[in-house]
Coordinates of N, CA and C in Angstrom, one line a residue:
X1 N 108.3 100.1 86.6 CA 107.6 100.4 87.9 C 106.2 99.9 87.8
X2 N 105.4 99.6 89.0 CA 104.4 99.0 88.8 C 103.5 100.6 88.7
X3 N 102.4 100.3 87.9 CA 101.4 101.5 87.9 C 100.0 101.0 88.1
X4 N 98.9 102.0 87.5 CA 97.4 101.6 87.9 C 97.0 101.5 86.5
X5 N 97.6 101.3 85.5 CA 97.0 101.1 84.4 C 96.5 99.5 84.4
X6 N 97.2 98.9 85.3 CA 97.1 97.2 84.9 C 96.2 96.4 83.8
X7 N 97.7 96.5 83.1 CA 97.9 95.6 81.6 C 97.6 94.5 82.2
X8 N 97.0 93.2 80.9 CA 97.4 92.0 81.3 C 99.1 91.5 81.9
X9 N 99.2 90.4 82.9 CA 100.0 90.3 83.3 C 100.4 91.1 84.4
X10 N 100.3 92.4 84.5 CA 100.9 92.8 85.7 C 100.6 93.5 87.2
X11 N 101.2 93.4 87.9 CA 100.1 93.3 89.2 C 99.1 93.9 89.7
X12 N 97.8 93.7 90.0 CA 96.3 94.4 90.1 C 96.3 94.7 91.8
X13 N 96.5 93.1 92.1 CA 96.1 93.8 93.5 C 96.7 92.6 94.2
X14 N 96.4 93.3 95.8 CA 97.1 92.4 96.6 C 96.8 92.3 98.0
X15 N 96.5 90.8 98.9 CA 95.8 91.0 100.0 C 96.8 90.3 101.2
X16 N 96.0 90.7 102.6 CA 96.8 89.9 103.3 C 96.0 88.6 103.8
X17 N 96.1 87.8 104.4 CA 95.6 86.6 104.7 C 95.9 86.5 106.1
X18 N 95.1 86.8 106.8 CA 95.1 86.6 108.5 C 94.2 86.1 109.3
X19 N 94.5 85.2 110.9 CA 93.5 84.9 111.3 C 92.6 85.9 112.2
X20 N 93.3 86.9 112.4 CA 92.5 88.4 113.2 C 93.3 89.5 112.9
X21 N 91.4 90.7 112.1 CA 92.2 91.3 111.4 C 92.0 92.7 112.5
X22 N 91.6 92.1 113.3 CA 91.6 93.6 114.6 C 93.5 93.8 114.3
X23 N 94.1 92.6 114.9 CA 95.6 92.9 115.2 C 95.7 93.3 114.3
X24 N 95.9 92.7 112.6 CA 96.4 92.8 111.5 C 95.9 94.5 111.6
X25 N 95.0 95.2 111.8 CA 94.3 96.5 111.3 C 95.7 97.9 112.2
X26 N 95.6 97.0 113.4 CA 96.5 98.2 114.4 C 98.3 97.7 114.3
X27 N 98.2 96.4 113.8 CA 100.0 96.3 113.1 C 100.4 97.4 112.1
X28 N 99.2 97.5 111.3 CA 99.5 98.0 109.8 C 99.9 99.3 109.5
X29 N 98.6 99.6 110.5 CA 98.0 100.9 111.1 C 99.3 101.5 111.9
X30 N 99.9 100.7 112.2 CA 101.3 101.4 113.1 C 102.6 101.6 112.3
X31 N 102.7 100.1 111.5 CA 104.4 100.3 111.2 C 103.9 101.0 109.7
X32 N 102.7 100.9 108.9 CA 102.7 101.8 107.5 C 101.9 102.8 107.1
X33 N 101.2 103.1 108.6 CA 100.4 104.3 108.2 C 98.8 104.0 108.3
X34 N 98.7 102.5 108.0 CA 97.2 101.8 107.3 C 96.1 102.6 107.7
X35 N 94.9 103.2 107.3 CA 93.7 102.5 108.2 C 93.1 101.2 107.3
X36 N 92.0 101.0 108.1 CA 91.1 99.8 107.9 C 89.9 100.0 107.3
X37 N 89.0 99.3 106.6 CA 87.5 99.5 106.8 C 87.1 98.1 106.4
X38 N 86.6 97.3 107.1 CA 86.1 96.5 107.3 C 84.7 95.7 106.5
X39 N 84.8 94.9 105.7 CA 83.7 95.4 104.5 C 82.1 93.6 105.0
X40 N 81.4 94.1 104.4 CA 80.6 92.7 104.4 C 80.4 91.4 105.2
X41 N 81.6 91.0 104.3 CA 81.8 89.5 105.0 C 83.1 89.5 105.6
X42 N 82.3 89.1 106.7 CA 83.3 88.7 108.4 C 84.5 88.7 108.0
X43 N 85.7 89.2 108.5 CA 87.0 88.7 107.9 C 87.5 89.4 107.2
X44 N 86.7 90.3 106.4 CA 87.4 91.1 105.2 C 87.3 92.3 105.4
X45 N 88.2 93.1 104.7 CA 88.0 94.1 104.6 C 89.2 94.7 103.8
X46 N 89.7 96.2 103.2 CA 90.5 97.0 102.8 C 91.2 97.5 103.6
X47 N 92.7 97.8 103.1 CA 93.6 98.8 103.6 C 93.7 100.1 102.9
X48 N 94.0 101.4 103.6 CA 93.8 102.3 102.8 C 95.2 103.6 103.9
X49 N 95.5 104.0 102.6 CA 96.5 105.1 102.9 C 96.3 106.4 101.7
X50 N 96.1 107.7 102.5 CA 95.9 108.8 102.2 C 94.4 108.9 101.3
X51 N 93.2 108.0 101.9 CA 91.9 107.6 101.1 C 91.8 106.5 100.0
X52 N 93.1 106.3 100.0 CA 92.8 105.7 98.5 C 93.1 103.8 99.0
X53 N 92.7 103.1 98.8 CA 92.9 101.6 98.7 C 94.2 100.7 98.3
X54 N 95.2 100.5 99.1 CA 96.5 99.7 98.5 C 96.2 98.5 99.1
X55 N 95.5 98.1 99.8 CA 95.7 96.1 99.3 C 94.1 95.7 100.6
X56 N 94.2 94.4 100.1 CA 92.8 94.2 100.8 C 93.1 92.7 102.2
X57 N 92.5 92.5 102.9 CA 92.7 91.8 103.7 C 91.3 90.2 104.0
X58 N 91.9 89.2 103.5 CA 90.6 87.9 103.7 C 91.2 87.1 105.0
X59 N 90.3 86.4 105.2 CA 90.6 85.5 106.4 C 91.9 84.0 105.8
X60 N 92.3 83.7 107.1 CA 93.6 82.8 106.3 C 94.3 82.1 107.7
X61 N 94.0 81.3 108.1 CA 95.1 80.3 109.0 C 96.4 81.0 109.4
X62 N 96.7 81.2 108.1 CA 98.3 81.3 108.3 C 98.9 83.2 107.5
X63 N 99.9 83.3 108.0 CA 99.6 84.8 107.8 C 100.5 84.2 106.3
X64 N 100.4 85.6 105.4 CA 100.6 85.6 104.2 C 100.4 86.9 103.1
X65 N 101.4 87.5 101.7 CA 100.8 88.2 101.3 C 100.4 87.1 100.1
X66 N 99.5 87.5 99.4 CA 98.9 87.3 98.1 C 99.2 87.8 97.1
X67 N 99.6 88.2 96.0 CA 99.7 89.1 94.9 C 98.9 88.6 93.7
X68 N 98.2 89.2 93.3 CA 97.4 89.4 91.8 C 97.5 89.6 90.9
X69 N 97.7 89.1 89.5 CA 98.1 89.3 88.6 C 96.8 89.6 87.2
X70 N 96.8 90.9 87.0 CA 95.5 91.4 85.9 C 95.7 90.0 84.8
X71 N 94.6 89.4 84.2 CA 94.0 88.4 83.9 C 93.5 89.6 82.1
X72 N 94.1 88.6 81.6 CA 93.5 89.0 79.6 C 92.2 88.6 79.8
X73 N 91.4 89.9 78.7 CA 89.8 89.1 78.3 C 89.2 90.0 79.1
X74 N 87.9 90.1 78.3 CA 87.0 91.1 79.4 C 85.6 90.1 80.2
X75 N 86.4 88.9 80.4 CA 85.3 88.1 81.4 C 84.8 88.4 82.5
X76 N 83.8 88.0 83.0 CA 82.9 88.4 84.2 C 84.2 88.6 85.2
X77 N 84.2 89.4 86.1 CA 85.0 90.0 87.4 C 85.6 88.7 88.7
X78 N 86.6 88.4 88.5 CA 86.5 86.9 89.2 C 87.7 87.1 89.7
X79 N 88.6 86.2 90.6 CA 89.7 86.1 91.5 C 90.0 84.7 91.5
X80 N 91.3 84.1 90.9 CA 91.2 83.0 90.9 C 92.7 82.7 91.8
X81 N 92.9 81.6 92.9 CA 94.3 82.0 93.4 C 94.5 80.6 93.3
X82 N 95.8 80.9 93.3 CA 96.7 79.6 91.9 C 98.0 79.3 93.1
X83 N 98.8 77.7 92.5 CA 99.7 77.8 93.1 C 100.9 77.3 92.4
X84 N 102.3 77.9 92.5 CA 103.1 77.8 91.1 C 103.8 76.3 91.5
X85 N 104.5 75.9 90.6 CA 105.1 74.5 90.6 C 105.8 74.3 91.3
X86 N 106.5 75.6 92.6 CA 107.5 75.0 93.2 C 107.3 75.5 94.7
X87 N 105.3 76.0 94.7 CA 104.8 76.1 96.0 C 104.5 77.5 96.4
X88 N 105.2 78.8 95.0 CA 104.4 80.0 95.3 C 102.9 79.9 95.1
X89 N 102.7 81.1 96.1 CA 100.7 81.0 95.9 C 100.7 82.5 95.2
X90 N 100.0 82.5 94.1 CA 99.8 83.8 93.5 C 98.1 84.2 93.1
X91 N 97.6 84.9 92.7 CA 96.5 84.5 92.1 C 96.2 85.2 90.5
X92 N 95.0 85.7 90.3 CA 95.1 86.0 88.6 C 93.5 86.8 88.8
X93 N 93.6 88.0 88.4 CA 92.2 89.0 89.1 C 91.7 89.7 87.6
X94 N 90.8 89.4 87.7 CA 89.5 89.9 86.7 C 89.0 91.0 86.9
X95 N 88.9 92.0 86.9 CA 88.1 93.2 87.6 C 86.8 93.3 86.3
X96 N 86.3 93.7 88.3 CA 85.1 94.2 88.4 C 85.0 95.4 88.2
X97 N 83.9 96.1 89.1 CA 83.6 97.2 89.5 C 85.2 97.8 90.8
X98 N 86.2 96.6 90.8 CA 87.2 97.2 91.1 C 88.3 97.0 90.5
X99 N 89.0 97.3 89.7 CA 90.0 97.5 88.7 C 91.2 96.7 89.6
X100 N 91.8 97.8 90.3 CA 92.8 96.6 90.8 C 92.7 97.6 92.4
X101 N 94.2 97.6 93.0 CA 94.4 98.6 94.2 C 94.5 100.0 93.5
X102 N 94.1 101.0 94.5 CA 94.0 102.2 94.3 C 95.1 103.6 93.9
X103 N 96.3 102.9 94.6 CA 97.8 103.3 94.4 C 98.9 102.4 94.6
X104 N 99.9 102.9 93.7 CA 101.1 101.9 94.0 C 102.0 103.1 93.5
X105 N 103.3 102.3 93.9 CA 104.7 103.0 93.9 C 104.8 104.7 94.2
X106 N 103.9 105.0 95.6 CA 104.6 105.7 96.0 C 103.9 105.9 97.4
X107 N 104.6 106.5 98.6 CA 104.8 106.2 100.2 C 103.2 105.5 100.4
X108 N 103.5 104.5 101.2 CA 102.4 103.7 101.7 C 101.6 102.6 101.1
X109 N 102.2 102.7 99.8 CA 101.9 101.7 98.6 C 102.7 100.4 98.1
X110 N 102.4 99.6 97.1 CA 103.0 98.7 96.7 C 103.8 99.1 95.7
X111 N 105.0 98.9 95.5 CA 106.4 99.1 95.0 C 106.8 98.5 94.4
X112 N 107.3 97.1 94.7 CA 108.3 96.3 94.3 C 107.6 94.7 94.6
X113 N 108.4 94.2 93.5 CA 107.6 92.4 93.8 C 108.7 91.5 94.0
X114 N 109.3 90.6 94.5 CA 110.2 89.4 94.1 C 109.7 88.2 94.7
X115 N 109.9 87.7 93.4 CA 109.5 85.6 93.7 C 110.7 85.2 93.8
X116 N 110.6 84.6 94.9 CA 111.8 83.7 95.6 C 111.7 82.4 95.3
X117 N 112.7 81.7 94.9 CA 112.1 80.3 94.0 C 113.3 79.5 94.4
X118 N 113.2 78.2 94.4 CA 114.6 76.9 94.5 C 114.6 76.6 92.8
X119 N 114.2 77.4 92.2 CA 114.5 76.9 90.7 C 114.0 78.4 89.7
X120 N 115.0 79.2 89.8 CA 114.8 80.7 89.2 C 113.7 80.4 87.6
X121 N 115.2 79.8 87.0 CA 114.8 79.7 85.4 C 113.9 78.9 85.2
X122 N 113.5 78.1 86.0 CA 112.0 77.1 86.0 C 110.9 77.9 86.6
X123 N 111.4 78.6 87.3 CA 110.2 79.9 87.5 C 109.5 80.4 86.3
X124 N 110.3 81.4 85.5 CA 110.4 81.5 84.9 C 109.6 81.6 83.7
X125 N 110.1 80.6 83.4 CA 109.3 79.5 82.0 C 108.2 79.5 82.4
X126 N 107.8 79.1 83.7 CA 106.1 79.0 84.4 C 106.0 80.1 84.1
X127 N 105.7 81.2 84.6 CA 104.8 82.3 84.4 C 104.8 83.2 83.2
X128 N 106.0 82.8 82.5 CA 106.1 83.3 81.3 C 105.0 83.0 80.0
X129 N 104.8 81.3 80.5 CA 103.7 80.8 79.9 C 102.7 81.1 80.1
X130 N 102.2 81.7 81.5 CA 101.3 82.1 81.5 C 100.7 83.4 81.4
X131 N 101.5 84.6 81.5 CA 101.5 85.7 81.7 C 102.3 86.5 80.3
X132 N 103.0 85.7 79.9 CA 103.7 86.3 78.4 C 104.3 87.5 79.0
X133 N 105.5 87.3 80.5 CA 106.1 88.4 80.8 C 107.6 88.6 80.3
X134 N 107.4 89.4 80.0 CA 108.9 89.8 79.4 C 110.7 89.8 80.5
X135 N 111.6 88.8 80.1 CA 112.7 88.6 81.3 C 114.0 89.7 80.7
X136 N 114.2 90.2 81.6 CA 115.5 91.3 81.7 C 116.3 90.6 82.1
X137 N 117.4 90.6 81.8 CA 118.5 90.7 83.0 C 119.3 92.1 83.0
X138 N 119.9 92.4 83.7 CA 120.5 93.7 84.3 C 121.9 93.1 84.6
X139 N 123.1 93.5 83.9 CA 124.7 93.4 84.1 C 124.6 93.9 85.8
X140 N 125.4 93.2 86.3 CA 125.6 93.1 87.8 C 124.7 93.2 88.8
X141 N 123.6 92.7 87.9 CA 122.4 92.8 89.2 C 121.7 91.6 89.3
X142 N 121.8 91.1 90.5 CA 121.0 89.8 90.6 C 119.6 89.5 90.5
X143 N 119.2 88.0 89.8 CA 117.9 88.1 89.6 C 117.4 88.2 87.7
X144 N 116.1 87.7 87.6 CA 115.8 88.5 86.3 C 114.6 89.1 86.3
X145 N 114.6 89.8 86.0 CA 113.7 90.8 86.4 C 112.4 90.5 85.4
X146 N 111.3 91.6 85.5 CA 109.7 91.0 85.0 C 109.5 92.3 84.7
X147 N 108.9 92.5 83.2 CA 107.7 93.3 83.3 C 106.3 92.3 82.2
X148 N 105.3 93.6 82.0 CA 104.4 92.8 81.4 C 104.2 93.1 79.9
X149 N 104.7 91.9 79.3 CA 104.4 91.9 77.5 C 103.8 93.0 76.9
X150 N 104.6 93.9 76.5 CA 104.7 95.0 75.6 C 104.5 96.3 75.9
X151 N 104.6 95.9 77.0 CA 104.5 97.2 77.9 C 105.9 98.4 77.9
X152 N 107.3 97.7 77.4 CA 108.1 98.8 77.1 C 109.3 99.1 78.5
X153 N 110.1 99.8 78.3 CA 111.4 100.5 79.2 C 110.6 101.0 80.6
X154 N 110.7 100.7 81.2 CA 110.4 101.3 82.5 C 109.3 101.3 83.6
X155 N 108.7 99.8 83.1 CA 107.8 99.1 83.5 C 108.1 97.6 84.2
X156 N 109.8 97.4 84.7 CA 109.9 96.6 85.6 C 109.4 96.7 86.7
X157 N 108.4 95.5 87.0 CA 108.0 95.3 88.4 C 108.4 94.6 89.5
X158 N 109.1 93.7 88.9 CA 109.7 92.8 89.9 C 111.0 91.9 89.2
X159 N 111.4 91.0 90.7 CA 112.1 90.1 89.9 C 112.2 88.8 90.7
X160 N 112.9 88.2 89.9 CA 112.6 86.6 90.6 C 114.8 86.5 91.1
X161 N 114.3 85.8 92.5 CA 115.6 85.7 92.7 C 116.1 84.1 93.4
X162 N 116.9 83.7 93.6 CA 117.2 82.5 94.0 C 117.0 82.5 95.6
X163 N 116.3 81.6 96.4 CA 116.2 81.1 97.6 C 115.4 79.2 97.9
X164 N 115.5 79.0 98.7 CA 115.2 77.8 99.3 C 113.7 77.4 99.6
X165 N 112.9 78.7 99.2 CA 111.1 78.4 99.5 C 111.1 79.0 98.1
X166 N 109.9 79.2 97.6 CA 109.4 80.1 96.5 C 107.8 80.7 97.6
X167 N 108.0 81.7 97.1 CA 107.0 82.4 97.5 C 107.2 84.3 97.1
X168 N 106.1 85.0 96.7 CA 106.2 86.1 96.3 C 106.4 87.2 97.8
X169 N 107.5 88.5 97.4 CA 107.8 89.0 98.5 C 107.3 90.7 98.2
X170 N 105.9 91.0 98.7 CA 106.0 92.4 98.6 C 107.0 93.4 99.0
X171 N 106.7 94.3 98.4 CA 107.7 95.7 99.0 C 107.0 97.2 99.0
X172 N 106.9 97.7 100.0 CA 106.1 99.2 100.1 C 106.4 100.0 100.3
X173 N 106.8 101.4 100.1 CA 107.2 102.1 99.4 C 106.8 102.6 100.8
X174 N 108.3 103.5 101.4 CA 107.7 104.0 103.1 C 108.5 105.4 102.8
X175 N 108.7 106.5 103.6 CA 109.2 107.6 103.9 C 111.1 107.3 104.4
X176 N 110.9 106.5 105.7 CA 112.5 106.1 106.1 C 111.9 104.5 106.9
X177 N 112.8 103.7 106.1 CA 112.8 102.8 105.8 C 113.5 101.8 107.3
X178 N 114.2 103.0 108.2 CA 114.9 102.6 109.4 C 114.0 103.0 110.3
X179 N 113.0 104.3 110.5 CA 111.8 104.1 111.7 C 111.0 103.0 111.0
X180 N 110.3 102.8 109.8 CA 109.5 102.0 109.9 C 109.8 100.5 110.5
X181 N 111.0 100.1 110.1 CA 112.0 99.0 110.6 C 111.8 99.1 112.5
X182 N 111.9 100.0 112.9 CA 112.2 100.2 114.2 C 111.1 100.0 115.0
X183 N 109.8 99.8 113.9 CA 108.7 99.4 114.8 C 108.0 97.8 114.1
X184 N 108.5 97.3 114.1 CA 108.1 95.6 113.6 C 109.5 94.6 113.5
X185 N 109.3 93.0 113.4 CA 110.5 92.6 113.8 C 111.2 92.3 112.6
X186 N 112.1 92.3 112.4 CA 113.1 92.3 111.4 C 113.7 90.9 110.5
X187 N 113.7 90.9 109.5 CA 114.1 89.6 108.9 C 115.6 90.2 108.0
X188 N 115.5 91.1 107.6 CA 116.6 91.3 107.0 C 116.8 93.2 107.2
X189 N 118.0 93.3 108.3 CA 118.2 95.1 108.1 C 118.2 95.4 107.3
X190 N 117.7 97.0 107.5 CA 117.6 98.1 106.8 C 119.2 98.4 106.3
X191 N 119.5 98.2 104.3 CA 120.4 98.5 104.2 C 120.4 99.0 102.4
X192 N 121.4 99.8 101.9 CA 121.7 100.5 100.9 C 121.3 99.5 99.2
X193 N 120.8 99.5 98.5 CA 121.2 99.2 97.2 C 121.2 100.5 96.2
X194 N 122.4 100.0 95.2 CA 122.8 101.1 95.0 C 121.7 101.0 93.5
X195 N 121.3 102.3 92.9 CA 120.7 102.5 92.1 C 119.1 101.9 92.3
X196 N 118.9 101.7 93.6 CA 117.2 101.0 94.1 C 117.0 101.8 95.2
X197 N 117.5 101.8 96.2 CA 117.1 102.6 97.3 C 117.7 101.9 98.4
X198 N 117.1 101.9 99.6 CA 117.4 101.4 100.6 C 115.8 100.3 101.1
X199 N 116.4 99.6 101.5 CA 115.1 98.5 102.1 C 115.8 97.8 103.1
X200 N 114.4 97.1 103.8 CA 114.3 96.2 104.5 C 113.5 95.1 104.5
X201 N 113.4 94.0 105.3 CA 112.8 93.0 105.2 C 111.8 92.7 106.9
X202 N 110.3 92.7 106.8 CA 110.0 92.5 108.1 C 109.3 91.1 107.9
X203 N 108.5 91.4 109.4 CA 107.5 90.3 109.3 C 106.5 90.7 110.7
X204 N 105.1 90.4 109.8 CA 104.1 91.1 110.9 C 103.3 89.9 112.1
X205 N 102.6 89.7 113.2 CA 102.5 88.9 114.2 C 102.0 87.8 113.3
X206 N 101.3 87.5 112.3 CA 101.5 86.2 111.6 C 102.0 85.1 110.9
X207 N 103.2 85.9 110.7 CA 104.3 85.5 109.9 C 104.1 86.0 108.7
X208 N 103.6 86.9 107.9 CA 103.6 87.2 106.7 C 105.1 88.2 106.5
X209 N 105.3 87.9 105.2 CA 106.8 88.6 105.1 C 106.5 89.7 104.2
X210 N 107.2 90.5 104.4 CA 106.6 91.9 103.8 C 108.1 93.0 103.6
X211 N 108.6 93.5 102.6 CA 109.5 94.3 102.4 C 109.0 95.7 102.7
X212 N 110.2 96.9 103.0 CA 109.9 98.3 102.8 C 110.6 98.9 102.0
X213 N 110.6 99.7 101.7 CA 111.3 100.6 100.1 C 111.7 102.0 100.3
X214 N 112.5 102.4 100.4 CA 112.9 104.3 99.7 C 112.9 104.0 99.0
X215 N 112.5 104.1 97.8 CA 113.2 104.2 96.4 C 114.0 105.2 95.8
X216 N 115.0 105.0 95.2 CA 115.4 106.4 94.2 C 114.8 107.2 93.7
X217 N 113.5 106.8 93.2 CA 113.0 107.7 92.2 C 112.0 108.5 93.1
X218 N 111.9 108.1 94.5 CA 111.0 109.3 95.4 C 111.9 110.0 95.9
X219 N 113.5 109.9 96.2 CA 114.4 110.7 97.1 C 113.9 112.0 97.4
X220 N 113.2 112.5 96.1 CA 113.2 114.0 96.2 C 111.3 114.6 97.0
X221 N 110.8 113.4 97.2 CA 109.6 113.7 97.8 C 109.6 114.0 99.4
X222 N 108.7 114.6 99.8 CA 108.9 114.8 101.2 C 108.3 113.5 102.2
X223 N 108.9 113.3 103.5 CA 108.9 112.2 104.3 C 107.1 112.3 104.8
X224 N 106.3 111.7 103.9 CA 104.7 111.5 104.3 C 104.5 110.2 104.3

């Protein structure tokens, strides 16, 4: 599961890329709960659910999520965004005075990651070189899954799966997975996996693609 400890390698943080983030603030703000705060420089600003900070928002042509990957070494605080061999955009986050996002894997947070690639096992090998992430495979389950070097049993964050674009696909971790669905437009229904939960696949007025999540391991939490 992804957590806030962020090890090297594994996910820190994550933004969206829009050309107006008034809409972007009252989309977010509707189908996940979001609020906004709006920071400095023009264009930017944080997302935040129940006070705490899950992903940040920069200016961007084209709508898009970003994901960040915690960076080895205790070098000056820096954001560097990268693009993989077969046209994913990812980037590689140094922290500062901000470590990574403020919550993940549970309601209103970041959950789950999958890179969608035209070349899985050449994925793969790329970020493995770079990130020294450790590949699972899972008997009947598609995909190979990721966590981060030495980190141990129960620290899968994602996985890479076969498609026709490469690009990384968030997933956020909602209460019911069919109202959230019921309010944004749909790329793939709300439906069952067994031993994961139930998800869906949306997409918000810019085209950024964005998953939602029950997961199993919250079943037992209340719908917040």
């Amino acid at each position: 599961m992804i957590t806030t400890d962020f090890v090297p390698g594994a996910p820190a943080w994550i933004d969206l890329g829009t050309s107006d983030e008034a809409v972007a603030a009252e989309f977010y703000g509707r189908v996940l709960g979001w609020g906004y705060q709006p920071l400095d420089t023009p264009g930017t600003g944080v997302f935040t659910h129940a006070g705490r900070t899950v992903a940040g928002q920069v200016p961007s042509q084209s709508g898009s999520w970003t994901v960040h990957f915690a960076a080895s070494g205790a070098e000056p605080a820096a954001d560097v965004r990268l693009t993989d061999p077969h046209g994913g955009e990812f980037g590689v986050w140094q922290a500062g005075e901000r470590p990574g996002i403020g919550a993940v894997s549970i309601p209103g947070s970041l959950t789950w990651l999958e890179l969608h690639s035209p070349a899985p096992s050449a994925s793969a090998t790329f970020y493995r070189s770079l990130f020294s992430w450790e590949i699972e495979l899972i008997p009947g389950a598609p995909g190979q899954f990721l966590r981060p070097a030495g980190a141990g049993e129960g620290r899968l964050f994602g996985a890479i799966v076969a498609d026709t674009q490469a690009f990384w696909l968030p997933y956020f971790e909602v209460a019911d997975v069919d109202q959230t669905a019921a309010s944004a437009p749909v790329l793939l229904a709300p439906h069952d996996l067994d031993g994961v939960g139930r998800i869906a696949v949306l997409v918000d007025p810019f085209g950024a693609r964005f998953g939602v999540m029950r997961s199993v391991t919250v079943e037992s939490l209340p719908n917040i």
